[in-house]
Short mmCIF file of C-alpha atoms in Angstrom, two decimals:
data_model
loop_
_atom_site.label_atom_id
_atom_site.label_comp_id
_atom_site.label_asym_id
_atom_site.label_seq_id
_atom_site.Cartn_x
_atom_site.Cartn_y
_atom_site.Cartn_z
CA UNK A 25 60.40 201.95 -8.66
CA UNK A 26 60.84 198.96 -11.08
CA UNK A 27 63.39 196.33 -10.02
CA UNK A 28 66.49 197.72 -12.63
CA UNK A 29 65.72 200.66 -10.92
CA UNK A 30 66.07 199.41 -7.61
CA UNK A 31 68.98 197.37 -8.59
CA UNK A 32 70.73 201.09 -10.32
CA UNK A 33 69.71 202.95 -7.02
CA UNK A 34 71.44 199.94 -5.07
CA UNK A 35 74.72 200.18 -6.88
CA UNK A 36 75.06 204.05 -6.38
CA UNK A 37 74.34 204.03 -3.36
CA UNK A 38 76.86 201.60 -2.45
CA UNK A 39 79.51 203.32 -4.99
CA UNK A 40 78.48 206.52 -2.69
CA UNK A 41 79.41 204.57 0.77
CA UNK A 42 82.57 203.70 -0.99
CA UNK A 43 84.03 206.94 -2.02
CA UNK A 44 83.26 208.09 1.31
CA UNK A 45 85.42 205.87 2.95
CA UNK A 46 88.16 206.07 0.30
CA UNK A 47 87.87 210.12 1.29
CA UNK A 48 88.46 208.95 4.60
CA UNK A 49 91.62 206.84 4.12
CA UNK A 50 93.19 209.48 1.34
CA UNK A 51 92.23 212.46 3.85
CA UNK A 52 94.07 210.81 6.63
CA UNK A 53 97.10 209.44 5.03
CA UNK A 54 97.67 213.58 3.45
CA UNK A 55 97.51 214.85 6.61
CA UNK A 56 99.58 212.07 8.63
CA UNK A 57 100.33 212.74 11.97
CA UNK A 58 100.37 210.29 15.21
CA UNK A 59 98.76 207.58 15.60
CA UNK A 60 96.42 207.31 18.69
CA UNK A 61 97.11 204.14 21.32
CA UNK A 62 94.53 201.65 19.67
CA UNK A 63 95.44 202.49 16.25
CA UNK A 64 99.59 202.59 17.54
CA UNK A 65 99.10 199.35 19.33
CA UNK A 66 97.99 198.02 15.68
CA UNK A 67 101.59 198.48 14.74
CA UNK A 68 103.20 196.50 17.21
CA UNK A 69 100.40 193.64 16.58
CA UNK A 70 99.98 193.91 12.54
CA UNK A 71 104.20 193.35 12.05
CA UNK A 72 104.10 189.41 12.08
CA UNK A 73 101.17 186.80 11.38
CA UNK A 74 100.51 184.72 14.64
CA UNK A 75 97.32 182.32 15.40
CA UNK A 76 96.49 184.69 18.55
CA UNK A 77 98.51 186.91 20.62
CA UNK A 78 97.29 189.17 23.95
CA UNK A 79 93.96 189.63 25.33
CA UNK A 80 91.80 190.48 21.56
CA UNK A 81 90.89 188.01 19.18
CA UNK A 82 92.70 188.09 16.20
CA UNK A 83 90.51 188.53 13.05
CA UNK A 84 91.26 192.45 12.56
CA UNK A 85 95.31 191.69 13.02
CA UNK A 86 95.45 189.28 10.61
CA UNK A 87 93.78 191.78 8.11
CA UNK A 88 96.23 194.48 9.31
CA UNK A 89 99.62 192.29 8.71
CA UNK A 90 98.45 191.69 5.13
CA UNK A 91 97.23 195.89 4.69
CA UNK A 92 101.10 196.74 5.88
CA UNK A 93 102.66 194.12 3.53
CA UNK A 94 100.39 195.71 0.21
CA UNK A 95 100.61 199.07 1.27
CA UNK A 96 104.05 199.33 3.61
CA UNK A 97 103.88 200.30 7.27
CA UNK A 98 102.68 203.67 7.46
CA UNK A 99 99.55 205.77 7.61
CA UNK A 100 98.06 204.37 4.42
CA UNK A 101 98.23 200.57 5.14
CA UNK A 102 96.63 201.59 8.35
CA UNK A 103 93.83 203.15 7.35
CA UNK A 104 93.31 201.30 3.74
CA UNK A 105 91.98 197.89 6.17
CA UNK A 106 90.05 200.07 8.67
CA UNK A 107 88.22 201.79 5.67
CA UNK A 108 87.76 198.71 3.78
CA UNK A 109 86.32 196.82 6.70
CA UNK A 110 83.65 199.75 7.60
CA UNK A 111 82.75 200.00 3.85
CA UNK A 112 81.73 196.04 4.45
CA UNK A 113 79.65 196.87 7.43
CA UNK A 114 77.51 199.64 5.97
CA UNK A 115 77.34 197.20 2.90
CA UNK A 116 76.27 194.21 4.52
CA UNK A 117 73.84 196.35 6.75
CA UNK A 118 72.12 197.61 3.01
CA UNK A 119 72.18 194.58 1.82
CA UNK A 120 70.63 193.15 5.06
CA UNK A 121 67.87 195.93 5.25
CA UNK A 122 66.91 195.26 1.17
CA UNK A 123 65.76 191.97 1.95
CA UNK A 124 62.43 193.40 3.02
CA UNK A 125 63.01 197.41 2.28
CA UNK A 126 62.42 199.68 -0.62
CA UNK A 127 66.41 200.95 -1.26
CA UNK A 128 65.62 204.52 -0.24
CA UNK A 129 64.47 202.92 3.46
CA UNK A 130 67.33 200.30 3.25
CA UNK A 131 69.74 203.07 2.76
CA UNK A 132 68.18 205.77 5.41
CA UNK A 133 68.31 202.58 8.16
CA UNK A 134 71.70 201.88 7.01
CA UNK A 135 73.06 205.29 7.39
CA UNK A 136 71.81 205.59 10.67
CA UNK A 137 74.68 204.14 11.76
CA UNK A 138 76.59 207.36 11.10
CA UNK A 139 74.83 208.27 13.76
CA UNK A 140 76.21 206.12 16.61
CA UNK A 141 79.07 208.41 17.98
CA UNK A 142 81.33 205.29 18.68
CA UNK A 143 81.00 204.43 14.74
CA UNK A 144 80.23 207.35 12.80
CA UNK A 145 83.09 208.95 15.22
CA UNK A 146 85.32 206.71 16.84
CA UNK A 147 86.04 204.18 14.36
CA UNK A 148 88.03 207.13 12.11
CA UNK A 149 89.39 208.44 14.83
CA UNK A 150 91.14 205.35 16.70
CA UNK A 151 89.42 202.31 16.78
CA UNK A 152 90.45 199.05 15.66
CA UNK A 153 89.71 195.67 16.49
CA UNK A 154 85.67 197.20 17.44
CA UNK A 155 85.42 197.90 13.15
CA UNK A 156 85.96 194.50 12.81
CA UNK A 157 83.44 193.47 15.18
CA UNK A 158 81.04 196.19 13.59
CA UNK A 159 81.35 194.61 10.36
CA UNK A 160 81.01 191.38 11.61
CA UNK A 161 77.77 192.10 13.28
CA UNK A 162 76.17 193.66 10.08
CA UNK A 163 77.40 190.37 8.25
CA UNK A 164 75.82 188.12 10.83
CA UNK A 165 72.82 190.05 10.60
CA UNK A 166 73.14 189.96 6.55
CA UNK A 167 73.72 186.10 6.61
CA UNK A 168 70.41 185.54 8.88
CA UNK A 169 67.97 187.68 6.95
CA UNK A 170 69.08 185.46 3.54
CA UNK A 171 68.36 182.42 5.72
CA UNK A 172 65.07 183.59 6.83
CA UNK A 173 64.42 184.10 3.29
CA UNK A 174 65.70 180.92 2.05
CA UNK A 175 66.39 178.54 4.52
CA UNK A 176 69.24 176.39 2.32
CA UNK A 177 72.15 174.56 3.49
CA UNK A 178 74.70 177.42 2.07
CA UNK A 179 72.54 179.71 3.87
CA UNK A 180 73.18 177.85 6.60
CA UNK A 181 76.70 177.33 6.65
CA UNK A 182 77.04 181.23 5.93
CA UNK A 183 75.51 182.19 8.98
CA UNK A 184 77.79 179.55 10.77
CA UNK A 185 80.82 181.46 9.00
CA UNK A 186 79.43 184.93 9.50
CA UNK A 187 79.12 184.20 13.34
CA UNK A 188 82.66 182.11 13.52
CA UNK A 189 84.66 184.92 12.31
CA UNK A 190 82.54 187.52 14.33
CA UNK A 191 83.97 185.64 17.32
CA UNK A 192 87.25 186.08 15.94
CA UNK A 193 86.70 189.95 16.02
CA UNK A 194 86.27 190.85 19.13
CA UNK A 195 84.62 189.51 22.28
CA UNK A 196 81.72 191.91 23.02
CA UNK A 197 80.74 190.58 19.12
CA UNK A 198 79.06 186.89 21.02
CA UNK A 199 76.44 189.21 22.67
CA UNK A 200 74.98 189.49 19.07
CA UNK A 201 73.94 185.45 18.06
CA UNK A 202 72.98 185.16 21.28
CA UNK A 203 70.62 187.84 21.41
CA UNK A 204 69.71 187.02 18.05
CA UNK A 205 68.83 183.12 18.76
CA UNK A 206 66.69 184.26 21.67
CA UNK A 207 64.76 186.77 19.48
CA UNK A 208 64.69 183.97 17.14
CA UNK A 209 63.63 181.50 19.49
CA UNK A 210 60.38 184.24 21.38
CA UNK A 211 58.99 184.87 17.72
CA UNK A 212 56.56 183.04 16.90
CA UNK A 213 57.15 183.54 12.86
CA UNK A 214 60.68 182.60 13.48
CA UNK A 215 60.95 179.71 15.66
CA UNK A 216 60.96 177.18 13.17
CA UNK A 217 64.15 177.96 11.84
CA UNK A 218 65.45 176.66 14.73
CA UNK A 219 63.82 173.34 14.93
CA UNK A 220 65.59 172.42 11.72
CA UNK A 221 68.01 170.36 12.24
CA UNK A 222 70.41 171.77 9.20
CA UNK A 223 70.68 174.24 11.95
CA UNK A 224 73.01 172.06 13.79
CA UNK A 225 75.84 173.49 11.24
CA UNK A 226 76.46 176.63 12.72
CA UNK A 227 77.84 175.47 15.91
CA UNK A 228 79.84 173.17 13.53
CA UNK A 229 81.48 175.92 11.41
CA UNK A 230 82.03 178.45 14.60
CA UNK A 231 83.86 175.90 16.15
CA UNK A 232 86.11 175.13 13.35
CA UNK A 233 86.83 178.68 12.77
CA UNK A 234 87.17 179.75 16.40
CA UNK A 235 89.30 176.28 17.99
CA UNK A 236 92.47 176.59 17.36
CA UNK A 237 92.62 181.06 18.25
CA UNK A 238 90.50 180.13 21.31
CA UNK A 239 92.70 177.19 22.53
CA UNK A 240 95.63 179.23 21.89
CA UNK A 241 94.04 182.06 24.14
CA UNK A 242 92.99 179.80 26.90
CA UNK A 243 96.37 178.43 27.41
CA UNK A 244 97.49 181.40 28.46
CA UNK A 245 94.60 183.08 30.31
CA UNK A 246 97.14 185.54 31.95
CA UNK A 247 97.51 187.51 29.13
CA UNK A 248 93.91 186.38 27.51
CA UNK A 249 92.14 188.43 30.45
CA UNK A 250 94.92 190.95 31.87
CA UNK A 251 92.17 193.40 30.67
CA UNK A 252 89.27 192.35 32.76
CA UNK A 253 90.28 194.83 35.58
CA UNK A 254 88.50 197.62 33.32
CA UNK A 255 85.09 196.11 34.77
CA UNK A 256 86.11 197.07 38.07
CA UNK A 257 87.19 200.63 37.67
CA UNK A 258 85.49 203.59 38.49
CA UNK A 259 83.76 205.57 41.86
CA UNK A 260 81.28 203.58 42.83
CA UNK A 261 77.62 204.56 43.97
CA UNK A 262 77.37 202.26 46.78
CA UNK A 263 80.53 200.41 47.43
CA UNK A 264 79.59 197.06 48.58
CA UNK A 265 77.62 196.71 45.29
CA UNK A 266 79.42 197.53 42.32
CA UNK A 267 77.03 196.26 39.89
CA UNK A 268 74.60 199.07 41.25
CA UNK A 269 77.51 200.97 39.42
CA UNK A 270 77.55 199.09 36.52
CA UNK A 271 73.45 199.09 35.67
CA UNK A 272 73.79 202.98 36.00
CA UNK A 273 76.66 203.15 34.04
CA UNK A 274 74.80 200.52 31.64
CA UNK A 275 71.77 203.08 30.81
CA UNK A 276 73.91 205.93 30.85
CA UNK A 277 76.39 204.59 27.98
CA UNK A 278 73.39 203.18 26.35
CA UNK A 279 71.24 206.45 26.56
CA UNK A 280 74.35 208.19 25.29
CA UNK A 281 74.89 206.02 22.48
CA UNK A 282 71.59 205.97 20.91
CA UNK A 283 70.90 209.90 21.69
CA UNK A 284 71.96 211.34 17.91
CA UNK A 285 69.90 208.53 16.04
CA UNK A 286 67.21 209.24 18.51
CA UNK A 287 67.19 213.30 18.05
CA UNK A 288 67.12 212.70 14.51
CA UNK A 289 64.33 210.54 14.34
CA UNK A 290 62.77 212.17 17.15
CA UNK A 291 62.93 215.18 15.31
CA UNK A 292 61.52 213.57 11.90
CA UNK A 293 58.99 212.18 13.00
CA UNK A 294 57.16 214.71 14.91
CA UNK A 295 57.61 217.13 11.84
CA UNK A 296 56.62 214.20 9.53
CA UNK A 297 53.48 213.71 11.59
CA UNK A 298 53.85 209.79 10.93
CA UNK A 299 53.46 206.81 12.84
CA UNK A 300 55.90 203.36 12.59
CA UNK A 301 55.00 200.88 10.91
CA UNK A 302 57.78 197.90 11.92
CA UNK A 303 57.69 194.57 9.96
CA UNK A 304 58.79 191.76 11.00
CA UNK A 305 63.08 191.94 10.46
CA UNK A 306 62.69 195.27 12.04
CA UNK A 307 60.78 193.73 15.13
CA UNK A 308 63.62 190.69 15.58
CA UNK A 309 66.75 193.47 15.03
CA UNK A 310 64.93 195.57 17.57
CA UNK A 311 64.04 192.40 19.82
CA UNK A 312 67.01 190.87 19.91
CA UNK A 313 68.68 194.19 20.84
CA UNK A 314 66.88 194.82 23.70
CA UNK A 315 67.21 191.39 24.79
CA UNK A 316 70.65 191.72 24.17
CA UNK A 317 70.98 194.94 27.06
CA UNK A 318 69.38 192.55 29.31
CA UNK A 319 71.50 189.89 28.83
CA UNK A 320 74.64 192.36 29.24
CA UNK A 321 72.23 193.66 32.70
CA UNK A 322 72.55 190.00 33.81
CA UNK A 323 76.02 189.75 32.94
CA UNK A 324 76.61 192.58 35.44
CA UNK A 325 74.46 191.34 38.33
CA UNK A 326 76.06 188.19 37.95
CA UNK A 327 79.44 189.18 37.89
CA UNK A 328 79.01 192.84 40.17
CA UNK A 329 80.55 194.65 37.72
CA UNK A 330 81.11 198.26 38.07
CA UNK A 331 82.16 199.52 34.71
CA UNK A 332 80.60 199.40 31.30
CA UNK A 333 81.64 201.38 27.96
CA UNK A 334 79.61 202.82 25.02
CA UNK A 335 81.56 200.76 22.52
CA UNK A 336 81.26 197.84 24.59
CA UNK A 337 77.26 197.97 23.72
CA UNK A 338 77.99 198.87 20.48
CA UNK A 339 77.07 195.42 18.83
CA UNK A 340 73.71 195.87 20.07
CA UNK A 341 73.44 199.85 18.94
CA UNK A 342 73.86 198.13 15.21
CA UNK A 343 70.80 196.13 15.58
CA UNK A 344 68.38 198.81 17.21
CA UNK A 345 69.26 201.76 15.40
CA UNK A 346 69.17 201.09 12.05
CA UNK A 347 65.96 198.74 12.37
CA UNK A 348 63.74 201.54 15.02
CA UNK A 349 64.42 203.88 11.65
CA UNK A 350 63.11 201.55 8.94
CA UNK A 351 60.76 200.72 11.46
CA UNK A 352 59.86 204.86 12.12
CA UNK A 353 60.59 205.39 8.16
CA UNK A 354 57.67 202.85 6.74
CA UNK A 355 55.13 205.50 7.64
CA UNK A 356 57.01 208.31 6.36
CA UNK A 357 57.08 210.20 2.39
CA UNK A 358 59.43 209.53 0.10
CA UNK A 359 60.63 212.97 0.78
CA UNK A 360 61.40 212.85 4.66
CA UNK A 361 63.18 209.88 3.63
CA UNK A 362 65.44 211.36 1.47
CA UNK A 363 65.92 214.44 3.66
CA UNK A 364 67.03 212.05 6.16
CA UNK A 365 69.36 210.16 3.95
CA UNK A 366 70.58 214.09 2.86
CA UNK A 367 71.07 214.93 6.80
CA UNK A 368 73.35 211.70 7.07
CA UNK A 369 75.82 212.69 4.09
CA UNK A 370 75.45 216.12 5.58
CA UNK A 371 76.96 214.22 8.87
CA UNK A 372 79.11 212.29 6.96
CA UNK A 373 80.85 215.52 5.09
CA UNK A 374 81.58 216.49 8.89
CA UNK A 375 82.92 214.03 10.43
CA UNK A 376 85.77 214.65 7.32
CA UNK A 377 85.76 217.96 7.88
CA UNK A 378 86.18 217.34 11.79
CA UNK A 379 88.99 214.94 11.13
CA UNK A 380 90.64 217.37 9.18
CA UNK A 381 90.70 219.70 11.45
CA UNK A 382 91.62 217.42 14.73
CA UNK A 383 94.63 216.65 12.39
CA UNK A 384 95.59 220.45 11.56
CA UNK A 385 95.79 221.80 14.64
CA UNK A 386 95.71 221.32 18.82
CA UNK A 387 98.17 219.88 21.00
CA UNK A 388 97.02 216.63 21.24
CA UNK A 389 97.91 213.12 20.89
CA UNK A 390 97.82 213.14 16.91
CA UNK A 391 99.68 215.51 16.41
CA UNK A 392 103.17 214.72 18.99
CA UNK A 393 105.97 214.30 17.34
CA UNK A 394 107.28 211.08 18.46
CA UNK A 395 109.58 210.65 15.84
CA UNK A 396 111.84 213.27 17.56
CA UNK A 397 111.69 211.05 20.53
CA UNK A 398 113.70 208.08 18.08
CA UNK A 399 116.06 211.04 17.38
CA UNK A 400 117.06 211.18 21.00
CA UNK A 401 116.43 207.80 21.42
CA UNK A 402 119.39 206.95 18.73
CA UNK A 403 121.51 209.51 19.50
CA UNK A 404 121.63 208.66 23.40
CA UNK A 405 122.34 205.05 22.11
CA UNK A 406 125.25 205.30 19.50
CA UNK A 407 126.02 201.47 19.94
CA UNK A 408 122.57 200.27 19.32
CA UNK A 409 119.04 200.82 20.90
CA UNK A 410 117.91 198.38 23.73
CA UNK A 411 114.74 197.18 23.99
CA UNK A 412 111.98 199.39 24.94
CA UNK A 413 109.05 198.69 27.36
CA UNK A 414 106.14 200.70 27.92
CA UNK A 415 102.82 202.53 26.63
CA UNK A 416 101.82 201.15 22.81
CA UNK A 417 101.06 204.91 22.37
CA UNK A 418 104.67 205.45 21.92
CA UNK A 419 106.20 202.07 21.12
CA UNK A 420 104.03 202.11 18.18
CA UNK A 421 104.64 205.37 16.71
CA UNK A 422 108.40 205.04 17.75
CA UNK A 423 108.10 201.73 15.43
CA UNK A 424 106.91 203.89 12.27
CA UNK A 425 109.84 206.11 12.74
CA UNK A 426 112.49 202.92 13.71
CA UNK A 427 110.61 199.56 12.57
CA UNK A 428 114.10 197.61 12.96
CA UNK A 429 113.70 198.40 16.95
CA UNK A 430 113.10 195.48 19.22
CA UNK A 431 109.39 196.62 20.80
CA UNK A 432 108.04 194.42 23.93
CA UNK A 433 104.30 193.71 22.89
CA UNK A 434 101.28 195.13 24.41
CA UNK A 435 100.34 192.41 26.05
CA UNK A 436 102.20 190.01 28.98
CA UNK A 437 104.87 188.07 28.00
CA UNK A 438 108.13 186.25 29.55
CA UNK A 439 110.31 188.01 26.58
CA UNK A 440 112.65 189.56 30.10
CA UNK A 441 113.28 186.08 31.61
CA UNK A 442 116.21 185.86 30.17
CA UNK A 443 116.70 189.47 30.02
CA UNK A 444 119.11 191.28 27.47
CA UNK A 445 122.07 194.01 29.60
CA UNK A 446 119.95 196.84 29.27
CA UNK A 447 116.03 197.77 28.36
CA UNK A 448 114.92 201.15 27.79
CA UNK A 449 111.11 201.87 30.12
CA UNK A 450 109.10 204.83 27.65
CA UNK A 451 107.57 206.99 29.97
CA UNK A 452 107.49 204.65 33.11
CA UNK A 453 107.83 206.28 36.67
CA UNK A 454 111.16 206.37 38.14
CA UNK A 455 110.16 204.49 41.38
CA UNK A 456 111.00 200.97 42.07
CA UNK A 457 107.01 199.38 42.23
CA UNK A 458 106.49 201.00 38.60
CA UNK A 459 110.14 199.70 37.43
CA UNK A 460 109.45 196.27 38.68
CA UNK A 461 105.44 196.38 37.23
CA UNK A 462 107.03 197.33 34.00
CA UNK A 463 109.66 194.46 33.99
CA UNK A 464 107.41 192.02 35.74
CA UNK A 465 105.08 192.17 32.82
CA UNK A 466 107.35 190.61 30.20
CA UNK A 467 109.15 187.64 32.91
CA UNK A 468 111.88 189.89 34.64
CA UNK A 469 110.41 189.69 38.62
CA UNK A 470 114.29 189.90 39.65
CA UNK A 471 116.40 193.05 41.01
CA UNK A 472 116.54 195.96 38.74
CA UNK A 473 118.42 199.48 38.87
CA UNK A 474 118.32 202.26 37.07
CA UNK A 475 121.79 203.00 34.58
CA UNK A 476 120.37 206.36 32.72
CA UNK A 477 117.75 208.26 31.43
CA UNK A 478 116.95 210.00 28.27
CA UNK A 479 114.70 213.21 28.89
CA UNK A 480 113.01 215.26 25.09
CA UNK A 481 110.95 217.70 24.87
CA UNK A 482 108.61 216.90 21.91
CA UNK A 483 107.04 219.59 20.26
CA UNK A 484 103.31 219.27 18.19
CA UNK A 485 103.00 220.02 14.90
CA UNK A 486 100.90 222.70 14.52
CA UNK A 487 102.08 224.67 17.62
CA UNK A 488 104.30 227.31 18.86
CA UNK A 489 107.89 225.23 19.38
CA UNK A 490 107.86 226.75 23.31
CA UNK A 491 104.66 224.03 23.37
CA UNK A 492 105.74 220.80 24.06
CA UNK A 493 105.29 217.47 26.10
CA UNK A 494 108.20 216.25 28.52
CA UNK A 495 109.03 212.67 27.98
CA UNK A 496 111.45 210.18 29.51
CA UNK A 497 112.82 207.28 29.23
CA UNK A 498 114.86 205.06 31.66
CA UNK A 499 117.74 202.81 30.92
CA UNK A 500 116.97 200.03 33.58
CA UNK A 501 119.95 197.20 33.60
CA UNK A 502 117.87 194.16 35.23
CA UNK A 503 119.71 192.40 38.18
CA UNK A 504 121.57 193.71 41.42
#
């Protein structure tokens, strides 16, 4: 292909990966329905602007606030930012990959990451702040193949951006320079780059980005890590080591989130009849990956934990899998390639078509009808609603239906230290240890008793109106 060729194939490509996503966010806001808890907890968190607030780093919040103000708070402003941001991951993954690929490669190892269930999958379905970190990651690995090409001081400084706000996404995203540095720092092509001393930057810029959300979060650790129990849960294989737990549950969730892009390319290859033929971005991505799982191994020694998530590995998923099939795809015809880049929009078509459906029928968790719930809610409460406490499942879609509510936050506060007459528990357990866990969570550790309760039966959309879900809802007045 000549280069305005290249350049033309580039562009629709891209154009393609765009209208995909825009099908994504138009699909979803015509079909409405609930919002799941991650995606629901984004409507508690997106309302107001704040440096840092709870246990996640802020980056994909910030984005959120502004996607409700442009497009209102509702289905659309919700999914407009999520789609946006994964459109800039698979970008900045092409764009990565074309450094040192043909565009037909670039765009088969870039769509590969349709193929992680936890992206292709999860990300339309309910994630949040992990699409931030995914695009993130592709941008820091985006930034660092233009620096290996030309190592200038705006290069520089872009990785040092690329990696601040990746730390600003989500946690599990600092996994990814590490790994990187160290794959950096073991090849021997590569290891130069670090010796410069431009390098000294990027520690620079990621601290000027990160300070003043980090401080914020360390002054109130509390809240910062109320979620670290998660690496704890779960039956354990021999109790007085949990981390035995956590290395099995490491290869399982890692086995299990490769295993699509692996069929597929399992499956190419042998009917291909072609061998890889990895060069050297491809050999660092995949290096720095697997360095990456054995950092996270160490992490889990270290710390005996006993619980470990696909999407928590995710980061590192983005730097094998779409570099093992540039890699796998050097040695292969221009046709298998573009059979393979065929089989992803194939995947890609149904995924919509799955979403569609998960929307139009079931009786599950997108398709509740909480807004009943503020009916009874507001009709129980003729003189004003209290506030409410509990799940962000339903404090979030109750604040689509009622936005002028007062909603406690997902996260720990002391909002009940002063407390207000009356607050309304969602769905808490009428027994005194889950009354005072509720209450203790947002400053109220006093005496509390129970005034009323609200009790609906909320039907689903798309089923038979004897099918519903019981909810209810206590009026707690704190104090004896």
């Amino acid at each position: 292909m000549t280069a305005q060729a290249d350049r033309q194939f580039d562009r629709r490509f891209l154009a393609m990966v765009a209208l995909y996503f825009l099908a994504q966010a138009l699909l979803r806001t015509v079909l409405g329905g609930t919002f799941e808890p991650d995606e629901a907890e984004m409507v508690l968190l997106g309302r107001d602007l704040h440096l840092a607030e709870g246990s996640q780093t802020p980056l994909y919040e910030w984005t959120q606030v502004l996607s409700f103000q442009i497009f209102g708070l509702g289905t659309l402003g919700l999914v407009a930012v999520k789609n946006l941001w994964l459109f800039g991951a698979y970008a900045a993954m092409f764009r990565a990959l074309r450094h040192r690929a043909a565009p037909l490669l670039a765009a088969c190892g870039t769509m590969a990451m349709l193929m992680l269930p936890n992206l292709g999958w999860e990300a339309q379905r309910s994630n949040s702040h992990t699409v931030a970190m995914v695009t993130m990651t592709c941008a820091t690995v985006w930034a660092l193949m233009r620096l290996l090409d030309r190592r200038s001081l705006g290069n520089i400084v872009l990785l040092g951006a690329m990696v601040g706000l990746g730390g600003l996404a989500k946690p599990n995203y600092w996994v990814v320079p590490l790994a990187l540095g160290l794959a950096l720092a073991t090849t021997r092509e590569t290891r130069a780059l670090l010796a410069d001393r431009r390098m000294a930057l990027v520690p620079v810029v990621v601290l000027a980005i990160c300070a003043l959300p980090y401080a914020k979060m360390l002054l109130a650790p509390q809240t910062t890590f109320e979620d670290t129990w998660e690496f704890a849960k779960g039956d354990l294989l021999v109790p007085a080591l949990p981390f035995v737990n956590g290395l099995f549950r490491l290869m399982r969730e890692g086995l299990a989130g490769l295993a699509l892009p692996a069929l597929v390319l399992g499956i190419a290859a042998a009917l291909g009849r072609f061998r890889p033929r990895p060069e050297a971005p491809e050999r660092l991505m995949i290096r720095a990956g697997l360095i990456g799982l054995g950092l996270v191994a160490l992490v889990i020694v270290l710390g005996n934990v006993a619980f470990v998530r696909s999407r928590w590995l995710l980061p590192l998923f983005l730097l094998i899998a779409p570099a093992v099939t540039v890699a796998l795809l050097r040695g292969a015809s221009g046709r298998v390639q573009r059979n393979l880049l065929r089989a992803t929009a194939v995947l890609g078509l149904l995924v919509l078509a799955a979403i569609a459906d998960l929307r139009l029928r079931g009786a599950g968790s997108d398709s509740l009808e909480i807004d009943r719930l503020a009916e009874v809610i507001e009709a129980a409460e003729p003189g004003g609603v209290p506030p409410l406490v509990g799940a962000h499942y339903y404090l979030g879609n109750l604040a689509l239906a009622r936005p002028d509510w007062t909603y406690l936050p997902p996260y720990s506060t002391t909002r009940l230290a002063e407390p207000p007459p009356e607050v309304l528990l969602v769905e808490v357990e009428d027994k005194p240890e889950a009354i005072a866990k509720a209450l203790a969570e947002h400053g109220w550790t006093g005496p509390a008793h129970v005034t009323g309760r609200i009790e609906a039966d909320l039907p689903y959309r798309f089923e038979p109106a004897d099918k519903t879900r019981h909810v209810t809802v206590l009026k707690v007045a704190p104090g004896a």
